[in-house]
Coordinates of C-alpha atoms in Angstrom, one line a residue:
Chain Z
M1 CA 22.8 -18.4 -12.7
K2 CA 24.2 -15.2 -14.3
Y3 CA 23.0 -16.2 -17.8
L4 CA 19.5 -16.6 -16.5
Q5 CA 19.6 -13.2 -14.7
K6 CA 20.9 -11.6 -17.9
Q7 CA 17.8 -12.9 -19.8
L8 CA 15.6 -11.3 -17.2
N9 CA 17.4 -8.0 -17.7
Q10 CA 17.0 -8.3 -21.4
H11 CA 13.2 -8.4 -20.9
K12 CA 13.2 -5.4 -18.6
G13 CA 10.1 -3.3 -18.7
K14 CA 7.9 -6.4 -19.0
I15 CA 5.8 -8.3 -16.5
V16 CA 4.8 -12.0 -16.2
W17 CA 1.6 -12.3 -14.2
L18 CA 1.4 -15.3 -12.0
A19 CA -2.3 -15.6 -11.8
S20 CA -4.5 -18.1 -9.9
Y21 CA -7.4 -18.6 -7.7
P22 CA -6.0 -18.9 -4.1
K23 CA -4.4 -22.1 -3.0
S24 CA -3.7 -23.3 -6.5
G25 CA 0.1 -23.4 -6.4
N26 CA 1.0 -19.7 -7.0
T27 CA 3.4 -19.4 -4.0
W28 CA 4.9 -22.8 -4.9
F29 CA 5.5 -21.5 -8.5
R30 CA 7.0 -18.3 -7.1
C31 CA 9.4 -20.4 -5.0
F32 CA 10.4 -22.3 -8.2
I33 CA 11.1 -18.9 -10.0
S34 CA 13.1 -17.7 -7.0
A35 CA 15.2 -20.9 -7.0
L36 CA 15.7 -20.8 -10.7
F37 CA 16.9 -17.2 -11.0
K38 CA 18.4 -16.5 -7.5
G39 CA 19.5 -20.0 -6.5
E40 CA 17.7 -19.7 -3.2
I41 CA 14.3 -19.8 -1.5
D42 CA 13.9 -17.7 1.6
L43 CA 10.3 -17.7 2.4
A44 CA 10.8 -14.5 4.5
H45 CA 12.0 -12.7 1.5
L46 CA 10.6 -14.5 -1.5
K47 CA 12.6 -13.2 -4.6
T48 CA 9.7 -12.5 -6.9
D49 CA 8.3 -9.1 -7.6
G50 CA 5.4 -8.5 -5.4
I51 CA 1.7 -8.9 -5.4
F52 CA -0.7 -7.0 -7.8
S53 CA -3.1 -6.0 -5.0
L54 CA -0.5 -4.5 -2.6
R55 CA -1.3 -1.0 -1.5
H56 CA 2.4 -0.2 -1.0
T57 CA 3.2 -0.5 -4.8
F58 CA 0.1 1.5 -5.7
E59 CA 1.0 4.3 -3.3
R60 CA 4.7 4.3 -4.3
Y61 CA 3.9 5.2 -7.9
S62 CA 0.7 7.2 -7.5
G63 CA 1.6 9.1 -4.4
I64 CA -2.0 8.8 -3.3
D65 CA -3.4 7.5 0.0
S66 CA -5.2 4.5 -1.4
R67 CA -7.4 4.1 1.7
M68 CA -9.3 7.1 0.3
L69 CA -10.2 5.4 -3.0
N70 CA -13.1 3.0 -3.7
D71 CA -12.7 -0.1 -5.8
K72 CA -13.7 1.6 -9.1
E73 CA -11.1 4.4 -8.6
V74 CA -8.4 1.8 -7.8
H75 CA -9.3 -0.1 -10.9
A76 CA -9.2 3.1 -13.0
M77 CA -5.6 3.7 -11.8
I78 CA -3.9 0.4 -11.1
S79 CA -2.9 -0.4 -14.7
S80 CA -1.0 2.9 -14.9
V81 CA 0.7 2.0 -11.6
F82 CA 2.0 -1.2 -13.1
L83 CA 3.0 0.6 -16.3
E84 CA 5.2 2.9 -14.1
H85 CA 6.4 -0.1 -12.1
A86 CA 7.5 -2.0 -15.2
K87 CA 9.1 1.1 -16.6
N88 CA 11.2 1.6 -13.5
S89 CA 12.4 -1.9 -13.1
Q90 CA 15.8 -3.2 -14.2
H91 CA 14.5 -6.7 -15.1
M92 CA 11.4 -8.6 -16.1
L93 CA 9.0 -8.8 -13.1
F94 CA 7.1 -11.8 -11.9
T95 CA 4.0 -10.5 -10.1
K96 CA 1.4 -12.6 -8.2
A97 CA -2.3 -11.9 -8.7
H98 CA -5.5 -13.5 -7.3
D99 CA -7.7 -10.9 -9.0
A100 CA -9.8 -12.1 -11.9
Y101 CA -9.0 -10.6 -15.3
I102 CA -11.4 -7.7 -15.3
Y103 CA -12.0 -4.4 -17.0
N104 CA -12.4 -1.0 -15.4
D105 CA -15.2 1.5 -16.2
N106 CA -13.3 2.8 -19.2
Q107 CA -13.2 -0.8 -20.5
Q108 CA -9.5 -1.0 -20.0
P109 CA -8.1 -4.3 -18.5
I110 CA -6.8 -3.7 -15.0
F111 CA -3.7 -5.7 -16.0
P112 CA -1.9 -3.5 -18.5
T113 CA -1.5 -5.2 -21.9
E114 CA 1.4 -3.0 -23.1
V115 CA 3.9 -4.2 -20.5
T116 CA 2.7 -7.8 -20.2
H117 CA 5.1 -10.5 -21.4
K118 CA 2.8 -13.4 -20.7
A119 CA 0.6 -14.7 -17.9
V120 CA 1.1 -18.0 -16.2
Y121 CA -2.3 -19.2 -15.0
L122 CA -2.1 -21.8 -12.3
V123 CA -5.2 -24.0 -11.9
R124 CA -6.0 -26.7 -9.4
N125 CA -8.9 -29.1 -9.0
P126 CA -11.5 -27.1 -7.1
L127 CA -12.3 -30.1 -4.9
D128 CA -8.8 -30.0 -3.5
I129 CA -8.8 -26.3 -3.1
V130 CA -11.7 -26.4 -0.6
A131 CA -9.9 -27.8 2.5
S132 CA -6.8 -25.8 1.7
L133 CA -8.8 -22.5 1.3
A134 CA -10.7 -23.3 4.5
N135 CA -7.4 -23.8 6.4
H136 CA -5.9 -20.6 4.8
N137 CA -8.9 -18.4 5.7
A138 CA -9.3 -20.2 9.1
T139 CA -12.9 -21.0 8.2
T140 CA -15.1 -24.0 7.6
K141 CA -15.1 -26.0 4.4
D142 CA -18.7 -25.0 3.8
K143 CA -17.7 -21.4 4.0
A144 CA -14.9 -22.0 1.5
I145 CA -17.3 -23.7 -0.9
E146 CA -19.7 -20.7 -0.5
L147 CA -16.8 -18.4 -1.5
M148 CA -15.8 -20.6 -4.5
N149 CA -19.4 -20.7 -5.7
N150 CA -20.1 -17.0 -5.3
P151 CA -20.1 -15.2 -8.7
K152 CA -19.2 -12.0 -6.8
G153 CA -16.6 -13.6 -4.6
Y154 CA -13.7 -11.5 -3.5
L155 CA -10.6 -11.8 -1.4
G156 CA -9.3 -9.3 1.2
G157 CA -12.7 -7.8 2.0
Q158 CA -12.6 -4.8 4.3
V159 CA -14.3 -5.1 7.7
K160 CA -17.3 -2.8 7.8
G161 CA -16.1 -0.8 4.8
I162 CA -12.9 0.2 6.6
N163 CA -10.4 0.4 3.8
T164 CA -7.2 -0.3 5.7
N165 CA -5.9 -3.8 4.8
S166 CA -2.4 -4.0 3.3
Q167 CA -4.0 -5.4 0.1
F168 CA -6.9 -4.1 -2.0
R169 CA -10.1 -6.1 -2.2
Q170 CA -9.6 -8.5 -5.0
L171 CA -12.6 -9.5 -7.2
M172 CA -12.3 -13.1 -8.1
F173 CA -15.8 -14.2 -9.2
D174 CA -16.5 -17.8 -8.5
W175 CA -13.9 -20.4 -9.2
S176 CA -15.2 -21.0 -12.8
G177 CA -15.5 -17.3 -13.4
H178 CA -11.9 -16.8 -12.4
V179 CA -10.6 -19.5 -14.7
K180 CA -12.7 -18.2 -17.6
S181 CA -11.7 -14.6 -17.0
W182 CA -8.0 -15.3 -17.6
N183 CA -8.3 -18.1 -20.2
E184 CA -11.0 -16.6 -22.4
Q185 CA -9.6 -13.1 -22.7
K186 CA -7.7 -12.3 -26.0
N187 CA -5.4 -9.5 -24.9
I188 CA -2.5 -11.4 -23.5
E189 CA -1.0 -14.8 -23.9
V190 CA -1.8 -17.2 -21.1
I191 CA 0.3 -20.3 -20.2
L192 CA -2.1 -22.7 -18.4
V193 CA -0.4 -24.8 -15.7
R194 CA -2.2 -27.5 -13.7
Y195 CA -1.2 -27.9 -10.1
E196 CA -1.5 -31.7 -10.5
D197 CA 1.0 -31.6 -13.3
M198 CA 3.4 -29.5 -11.3
L199 CA 3.2 -32.2 -8.6
H200 CA 3.3 -35.4 -10.7
D201 CA 5.4 -34.4 -13.6
S202 CA 7.4 -31.5 -12.1
F203 CA 10.4 -31.3 -14.3
N204 CA 8.5 -31.4 -17.7
T205 CA 5.8 -29.1 -16.4
F206 CA 8.2 -26.4 -15.1
K207 CA 10.5 -26.9 -18.2
N208 CA 7.5 -26.3 -20.5
V209 CA 6.6 -23.1 -18.7
V210 CA 10.2 -21.8 -18.8
Q211 CA 10.4 -22.5 -22.5
R212 CA 7.1 -20.8 -23.2
L213 CA 8.3 -17.8 -21.3
E214 CA 11.1 -17.6 -23.8
I215 CA 13.8 -18.2 -21.2
K216 CA 16.7 -20.5 -22.0
A217 CA 17.5 -22.6 -19.0
S218 CA 19.5 -25.8 -18.9
D219 CA 17.9 -29.0 -17.8
T220 CA 20.3 -29.1 -14.8
A221 CA 19.2 -25.6 -13.7
I222 CA 15.5 -26.5 -13.9
K223 CA 16.1 -29.8 -12.1
K224 CA 17.9 -28.0 -9.3
A225 CA 15.2 -25.4 -9.0
V226 CA 12.5 -28.1 -8.9
K227 CA 14.4 -29.9 -6.2
M228 CA 14.9 -26.8 -4.1
S229 CA 11.2 -25.9 -4.4
S230 CA 9.8 -29.3 -3.5
F231 CA 6.7 -29.2 -1.3
K232 CA 8.5 -31.0 1.6
K233 CA 11.3 -28.5 1.6
L234 CA 8.9 -25.6 1.7
Q235 CA 6.9 -27.2 4.5
K236 CA 10.1 -27.7 6.5
Q237 CA 11.2 -24.1 6.0
E238 CA 7.9 -22.8 7.1
K239 CA 8.0 -25.0 10.2
E240 CA 11.5 -23.7 11.1
K241 CA 11.2 -20.0 10.1
G242 CA 7.6 -19.3 9.5
F243 CA 6.0 -17.6 6.4
R244 CA 4.8 -14.0 6.4
E245 CA 2.2 -14.6 3.7
K246 CA 0.4 -17.0 6.0
N247 CA -3.0 -15.8 7.4
V248 CA -2.3 -15.1 11.0
R249 CA -5.4 -17.1 11.9
S250 CA -4.4 -20.2 10.1
E251 CA -2.0 -22.8 11.4
K252 CA 0.2 -23.2 8.4
F253 CA 0.5 -22.1 4.7
F254 CA 2.0 -25.2 3.2
R255 CA -0.6 -27.8 4.3
S256 CA -0.6 -31.1 2.5
G257 CA 0.1 -30.2 -1.1
K258 CA -1.3 -33.6 -2.3
T259 CA -3.9 -34.2 -4.9
G260 CA -7.2 -36.2 -4.5
Q261 CA -7.3 -35.5 -0.8
F262 CA -10.8 -34.2 -1.2
E263 CA -12.1 -37.8 -1.0
K264 CA -11.0 -38.0 2.6
E265 CA -11.7 -34.4 3.5
L266 CA -15.1 -33.5 2.0
S267 CA -18.5 -35.0 2.5
P268 CA -20.5 -36.3 -0.5
T269 CA -22.8 -33.3 -0.3
Q270 CA -19.8 -30.9 -0.3
I271 CA -18.3 -32.7 -3.3
Q272 CA -21.6 -32.5 -5.2
N273 CA -22.0 -28.8 -4.4
V274 CA -18.6 -28.0 -6.0
I275 CA -19.2 -30.3 -9.0
D276 CA -22.7 -28.8 -9.6
A277 CA -21.3 -25.3 -9.7
H278 CA -18.2 -25.9 -11.8
Q279 CA -18.9 -29.0 -13.9
E280 CA -18.2 -27.3 -17.3
Q281 CA -14.8 -25.9 -16.4
M282 CA -13.8 -29.0 -14.4
K283 CA -14.5 -31.2 -17.5
Q284 CA -12.5 -28.9 -19.7
L285 CA -9.5 -29.2 -17.4
N286 CA -9.9 -33.0 -17.1
Y287 CA -10.9 -32.9 -13.4
L288 CA -14.1 -34.8 -14.2
Chain M
M1 CA -14.5 33.9 -3.1
N2 CA -13.7 32.0 0.2
G3 CA -10.8 32.6 2.5
Y4 CA -8.9 29.8 4.4
N5 CA -5.9 29.9 6.7
L6 CA -3.7 27.0 5.6
Y7 CA -1.1 26.5 8.3
G8 CA -0.4 30.2 8.1
L9 CA -0.8 30.7 4.4
K10 CA -3.7 33.0 3.4
A11 CA -5.6 31.2 0.6
N12 CA -8.6 32.4 -1.5
T13 CA -10.6 29.7 -3.3
D14 CA -13.6 29.9 -5.7
F15 CA -15.1 26.8 -4.1
E16 CA -15.9 25.7 -0.5
W17 CA -13.2 23.6 1.0
H18 CA -14.7 20.6 2.8
H19 CA -14.2 20.6 6.6
L20 CA -11.9 23.6 6.8
K21 CA -13.0 26.7 8.6
R22 CA -14.1 29.3 6.1
K23 CA -13.2 33.0 6.5
K24 CA -13.8 36.1 4.4
S25 CA -11.7 36.2 1.3
Y26 CA -8.3 37.9 1.8
V27 CA -7.4 41.2 0.1
R28 CA -3.9 40.1 -0.4
P29 CA -3.9 36.3 -0.4
D30 CA -0.6 34.3 -0.5
V31 CA -2.2 31.8 -2.8
E32 CA -5.2 31.5 -5.1
I33 CA -6.9 28.1 -5.6
N34 CA -9.4 27.9 -8.3
L35 CA -11.3 25.3 -10.4
G36 CA -10.3 25.6 -14.1
K37 CA -8.7 24.1 -17.1
I38 CA -5.1 22.8 -16.8
D39 CA -2.9 23.0 -19.9
P40 CA -0.6 20.0 -20.0
I41 CA 3.1 20.5 -19.9
A42 CA 4.6 20.2 -23.4
P43 CA 6.3 16.8 -24.0
N44 CA 10.1 16.3 -24.0
L45 CA 11.0 19.5 -22.1
P46 CA 14.4 19.5 -20.5
K47 CA 14.6 19.1 -16.7
T48 CA 11.0 17.9 -16.6
V49 CA 9.8 14.6 -15.1
Y50 CA 7.0 12.8 -16.8
T51 CA 5.2 9.8 -15.1
K52 CA 1.7 8.4 -15.5
F53 CA 0.6 10.4 -12.4
H54 CA 2.9 13.4 -12.2
T55 CA 4.5 15.9 -14.5
Y56 CA 6.8 18.5 -13.0
N57 CA 9.6 20.9 -13.4
S58 CA 10.7 23.9 -11.5
N59 CA 7.8 26.0 -12.6
C60 CA 4.9 23.7 -12.5
Y61 CA 3.7 20.5 -10.7
I62 CA 0.7 18.5 -12.1
Q63 CA -0.8 15.5 -10.3
D64 CA -3.3 13.4 -12.2
I65 CA -5.7 11.3 -10.1
P66 CA -7.7 9.5 -12.8
S67 CA -11.5 9.5 -12.3
I68 CA -11.2 12.3 -9.7
A69 CA -9.2 15.4 -10.8
K70 CA -6.0 16.9 -12.1
Y71 CA -4.2 19.4 -9.8
A72 CA -1.6 21.9 -10.9
I73 CA 0.6 24.1 -8.8
Y74 CA 2.2 27.1 -10.6
G75 CA 5.1 28.7 -8.7
K76 CA 4.3 29.5 -5.1
D77 CA 0.9 31.1 -5.3
K78 CA -1.4 29.5 -7.8
I79 CA -3.3 26.2 -7.8
I80 CA -5.7 25.0 -10.5
I81 CA -8.0 22.0 -10.1
E82 CA -9.7 20.4 -13.0
P83 CA -12.2 17.7 -12.0
Y84 CA -12.7 14.8 -14.4
K85 CA -16.4 15.0 -14.3
P86 CA -18.9 17.3 -12.6
I87 CA -18.0 16.6 -9.1
K88 CA -18.8 18.2 -5.7
P89 CA -15.8 20.3 -4.4
K90 CA -15.7 18.3 -1.2
A91 CA -15.0 15.2 -3.3
I92 CA -11.7 16.7 -4.5
S93 CA -10.7 18.6 -1.3
Y94 CA -9.2 15.5 0.5
F95 CA -6.5 15.0 -2.2
L96 CA -5.9 18.8 -2.3
Q97 CA -5.2 18.8 1.4
E98 CA -3.1 15.5 1.5
N99 CA -1.2 15.6 -1.8
I100 CA -1.1 19.2 -3.0
L101 CA -1.0 21.3 0.1
P102 CA 2.3 19.9 1.5
I103 CA 4.0 20.8 -1.8
L104 CA 2.6 24.3 -1.8
L105 CA 3.7 24.8 1.8
I106 CA 7.2 23.6 1.1
S107 CA 7.3 26.0 -1.9
N108 CA 6.5 28.7 0.6
E109 CA 9.2 27.5 3.0
Y110 CA 6.9 26.0 5.6
F111 CA 8.0 22.6 6.6
L112 CA 5.6 19.7 7.1
V113 CA 6.6 16.4 8.5
H114 CA 4.3 13.4 7.9
A115 CA 3.9 12.3 11.5
S116 CA 1.5 12.1 14.4
A117 CA 2.8 13.8 17.5
V118 CA 2.2 14.2 21.3
A119 CA 3.7 16.6 23.8
T120 CA 5.0 15.9 27.3
K121 CA 6.3 18.5 29.7
D122 CA 9.8 18.2 28.1
G123 CA 8.8 18.6 24.5
V124 CA 7.1 17.1 21.4
H125 CA 7.6 13.6 20.2
L126 CA 6.9 12.9 16.5
F127 CA 5.9 9.4 15.2
T128 CA 6.4 8.9 11.5
S129 CA 5.8 5.8 9.4
Q130 CA 4.1 4.6 6.3
R131 CA 0.3 5.0 6.0
G132 CA -1.7 2.5 7.9
N133 CA 0.9 1.7 10.5
G134 CA -1.0 3.2 13.4
K135 CA 0.5 6.7 13.8
S136 CA -2.9 8.3 14.7
S137 CA -4.0 5.6 17.0
L138 CA -0.7 5.7 18.9
A139 CA -1.0 9.4 19.4
A140 CA -4.6 9.1 20.6
N141 CA -3.7 6.3 23.0
L142 CA -0.8 8.2 24.5
C143 CA -3.0 11.1 25.1
I144 CA -5.9 9.1 26.6
K145 CA -3.9 6.7 28.7
H146 CA -0.5 8.3 29.4
E147 CA -1.5 12.0 30.0
C148 CA 0.3 13.4 26.9
Q149 CA -1.0 16.4 25.1
F150 CA -2.3 16.0 21.6
V151 CA -0.3 17.8 18.8
S152 CA -1.2 16.1 15.5
D153 CA -2.6 12.9 13.9
N154 CA -1.0 13.2 10.5
L155 CA 1.0 16.3 9.6
C156 CA 3.2 18.5 11.8
L157 CA 4.3 21.9 10.8
L158 CA 7.8 22.6 12.1
K159 CA 9.2 26.1 12.7
W160 CA 12.8 27.0 13.4
D161 CA 13.1 29.0 16.6
E162 CA 16.2 31.2 16.5
T163 CA 16.1 32.0 20.2
E164 CA 15.7 28.4 21.3
Q165 CA 18.0 27.1 18.5
S166 CA 15.5 24.4 18.1
F167 CA 12.5 23.3 16.0
V168 CA 9.2 23.9 17.6
T169 CA 5.6 22.8 16.8
K170 CA 2.1 23.0 18.2
C171 CA -1.3 21.6 17.7
L172 CA -3.1 23.2 14.7
D173 CA -6.2 21.0 14.7
N174 CA -7.7 19.5 17.9
T175 CA -9.3 16.6 16.3
C176 CA -7.6 13.2 15.9
K177 CA -9.2 11.4 12.9
L178 CA -9.4 7.7 13.4
W179 CA -10.8 4.6 11.7
Q180 CA -13.7 3.1 13.4
N181 CA -11.9 -0.1 14.4
V182 CA -9.4 1.8 16.5
F183 CA -12.0 2.9 19.1
P184 CA -12.5 -0.4 20.9
Q185 CA -8.7 -0.4 21.5
L186 CA -8.8 2.9 23.2
D187 CA -10.4 3.6 26.6
K188 CA -13.8 2.0 26.9
N189 CA -15.4 5.2 28.1
I190 CA -14.5 7.0 24.9
K191 CA -17.7 6.8 23.0
K192 CA -18.5 10.3 21.9
Y193 CA -17.1 10.4 18.5
K194 CA -18.5 12.0 15.4
P195 CA -18.3 10.3 12.0
Q196 CA -16.8 12.5 9.4
L197 CA -17.3 11.8 5.7
I198 CA -13.9 11.9 4.1
R199 CA -15.1 10.9 0.7
K200 CA -18.3 9.2 -0.5
G201 CA -18.7 6.0 1.5
I202 CA -15.4 6.5 3.4
H203 CA -15.7 7.7 7.0
K204 CA -13.3 8.5 9.7
Y205 CA -14.2 9.4 13.2
N206 CA -13.1 12.5 15.1
L207 CA -11.8 12.3 18.6
N208 CA -11.7 15.8 19.9
F209 CA -8.9 16.7 22.3
N210 CA -9.9 20.3 22.9
R211 CA -8.5 21.0 26.4
Y212 CA -5.9 18.3 26.0
A213 CA -4.3 19.8 22.9
C214 CA -0.9 21.4 23.0
K215 CA -1.6 25.0 22.0
Q216 CA 1.8 26.5 22.8
F217 CA 4.8 26.0 20.6
K218 CA 7.1 23.4 22.2
K219 CA 10.5 22.1 21.3
V220 CA 10.7 19.0 19.1
K221 CA 12.3 16.4 21.4
T222 CA 12.3 13.2 19.3
I223 CA 11.4 12.0 15.9
N224 CA 10.5 8.3 15.8
F225 CA 10.2 6.1 12.8
I226 CA 7.9 3.2 13.3
S227 CA 8.7 0.1 11.2
V228 CA 6.0 -2.5 11.2
I229 CA 7.0 -6.1 10.5
N230 CA 4.9 -9.2 10.3
D231 CA 7.0 -11.5 12.5
K232 CA 6.5 -11.9 16.1
I233 CA 9.5 -10.1 17.6
D234 CA 10.4 -8.3 20.7
L235 CA 9.9 -4.6 20.3
S236 CA 13.2 -2.8 19.8
T237 CA 14.5 0.7 19.6
E238 CA 17.5 1.9 17.8
K239 CA 19.0 5.4 17.9
I240 CA 19.7 6.8 14.5
T241 CA 22.9 8.8 14.0
G242 CA 25.2 10.3 11.3
F243 CA 24.3 10.6 7.6
K244 CA 21.5 8.1 8.0
K245 CA 19.8 10.7 10.2
I246 CA 20.0 13.4 7.5
N247 CA 18.6 11.0 4.8
F248 CA 16.0 10.0 7.3
S249 CA 14.9 13.6 8.0
R250 CA 14.6 14.2 4.3
S251 CA 12.4 11.2 3.8
V252 CA 10.0 12.1 6.6
M253 CA 9.5 15.5 5.1
H254 CA 8.9 13.8 1.7
S255 CA 11.6 16.1 0.5
H256 CA 13.3 13.4 -1.6
H257 CA 10.2 13.6 -3.7
I258 CA 9.3 17.2 -3.4
A259 CA 12.8 18.8 -3.6
R260 CA 12.9 18.2 -7.3
V261 CA 9.5 19.8 -7.8
V262 CA 10.0 23.0 -5.9
A263 CA 13.6 23.6 -7.0
K264 CA 14.7 24.4 -3.5
D265 CA 16.9 21.4 -3.0
Q266 CA 19.7 23.3 -1.4
H267 CA 17.4 25.0 1.1
L268 CA 15.6 21.7 1.8
F269 CA 19.0 20.0 2.3
K270 CA 20.0 22.7 4.8
F271 CA 16.7 22.3 6.6
S272 CA 17.0 18.5 6.7
G273 CA 20.5 19.0 8.2
L274 CA 19.0 21.3 10.8
V275 CA 16.3 18.8 11.7
A276 CA 18.9 16.0 11.9
K277 CA 21.2 18.1 14.1
H278 CA 18.6 19.3 16.5
A279 CA 16.2 16.3 17.0
N280 CA 16.8 12.8 18.4
F281 CA 16.0 10.2 15.9
Y282 CA 14.9 6.7 16.8
K283 CA 13.8 3.7 14.7
I284 CA 11.3 1.5 16.5
D285 CA 10.4 -2.0 15.3
R286 CA 6.9 -3.0 16.0
S287 CA 5.5 -6.4 15.4
Q288 CA 2.1 -6.4 13.6
L289 CA 1.0 -8.7 16.4
T290 CA 1.7 -6.2 19.2
S291 CA -1.4 -4.6 20.5
L292 CA -1.9 -0.8 20.6
S293 CA -1.9 -0.9 24.4
E294 CA 1.3 -2.9 24.6
F295 CA 2.9 -0.6 22.0
S296 CA 1.8 2.6 23.8
N297 CA 3.3 1.3 27.1
Y298 CA 6.5 0.5 25.3
I299 CA 6.7 4.0 23.8
K300 CA 6.0 5.6 27.1
D301 CA 8.8 3.6 28.9
E302 CA 11.4 3.7 26.1
I303 CA 10.9 7.1 24.5
L304 CA 8.8 9.5 26.5
T305 CA 10.5 8.6 29.8
E306 CA 13.9 7.7 28.5
T307 CA 14.5 11.1 26.8
T308 CA 13.1 13.4 29.4

């Protein structure tokens, strides 16, 4: 374990973005990272390094009450916040993000290129996201599809413009727009990981990501981390101890974790709505 | 020139300060606040801190808020503001009040604590926590439902009273500024509130406590740190003692951050020690799932009643 931690320390000042559309395996991947580097997964205190959209991190480095800023002002500052965050950390950071890869009014990416090591982009068949997203947001599947098909879709909207959520509003575009924003930009290297591969070929998929992140880990360490972060174990832990990242309105965070469930869960019309909106990206990612 | 009384400091400004009561300009002001050009602090100076948002040493403090303005405090008596683009003064005054004024006040040996506060017949109870954890709504609810007097919704100015050998404070602004979503949780009859534009598109709503504000200086009885956690827990109170109390008193005054800036570390440390010695400190865990009403009842029973 120490040799792995040492490598993280050697990369201090750098950030790995764990980017994804919601319900695409981001938390699962963070659990794997926690298991690999810390040898434990405690859902109550997940050992990765925060969430990009958290106000707390923003306010800690800027000293500014972020409730008084609009989205544009936040976007103008947030990349500097993470430059400071990276500069002050003692090891490489793994930071979760659901925001699309976007640019602020000064045409600067909101994810600072200078301190980015790489980005891991987790992608999942949008048809399987629907039911999971509906469960997470405690809404209907049709509403979930509406969000996934909305080119101006965002997460964490503020009720009646009241700017008080613990996270900023996160612009995601529609599902295809989100995928394209990360994978078509040329500023930072992106490691594309399919949820389905994480599930069906776990060891090789996680090993490939670890290698591409330039981290030397033994097969034994990876196998152990994969085992620790199995979906069943995470489900069991959530049932026993709960999970604070779960939406208070939804029943559970780790729901089924399976692939191809959409055939049972969605109506033919709902399936067609998703396919019509995202055909091009789905084909590219071998989902069609 | 405009004059403003800033918690006892006489300030002259060359712009109108949004939502502060304007007076005639002072002949001998304590501080001058003007719009102008800020010269950056030279790089690589000794004993100077450089971050993306702040640059400071014992002579100067510069805060950069991209797309809004740069603010610089020189010594004890001069502030320069350089907006990023032609901008109405009221657009920059919020950050002047929230971020720059506390530092200026501490430079001038006035001590601000980031807390809401209410008074009972026995003294003042301060509630401090991170932003967004419900300080203001708790104070409002205690005043409306539990007959407390209103002292503050965000910042309390503490004074040391030699005769009483205690810290004292009073209400300096009768209005409690709340987000709109708080009102339904307060008394149903409270409907007369006035929207106040804080910044473009961002409103808070004033609840005016006029007659129910604590206008006389009263002893500080307790300082309560509210820690909000996500889990469903029973509410719990813990009395803070020892060195933890001193560190705690420094953090609620933001003096960990500010001490380096104003180069009065020793003085601030003594002040923190005084606060720690003369006030009762409590840490209160509140579940995010606990309603404002339940939480107010708990505070009334465990803090306001217990300590009297």
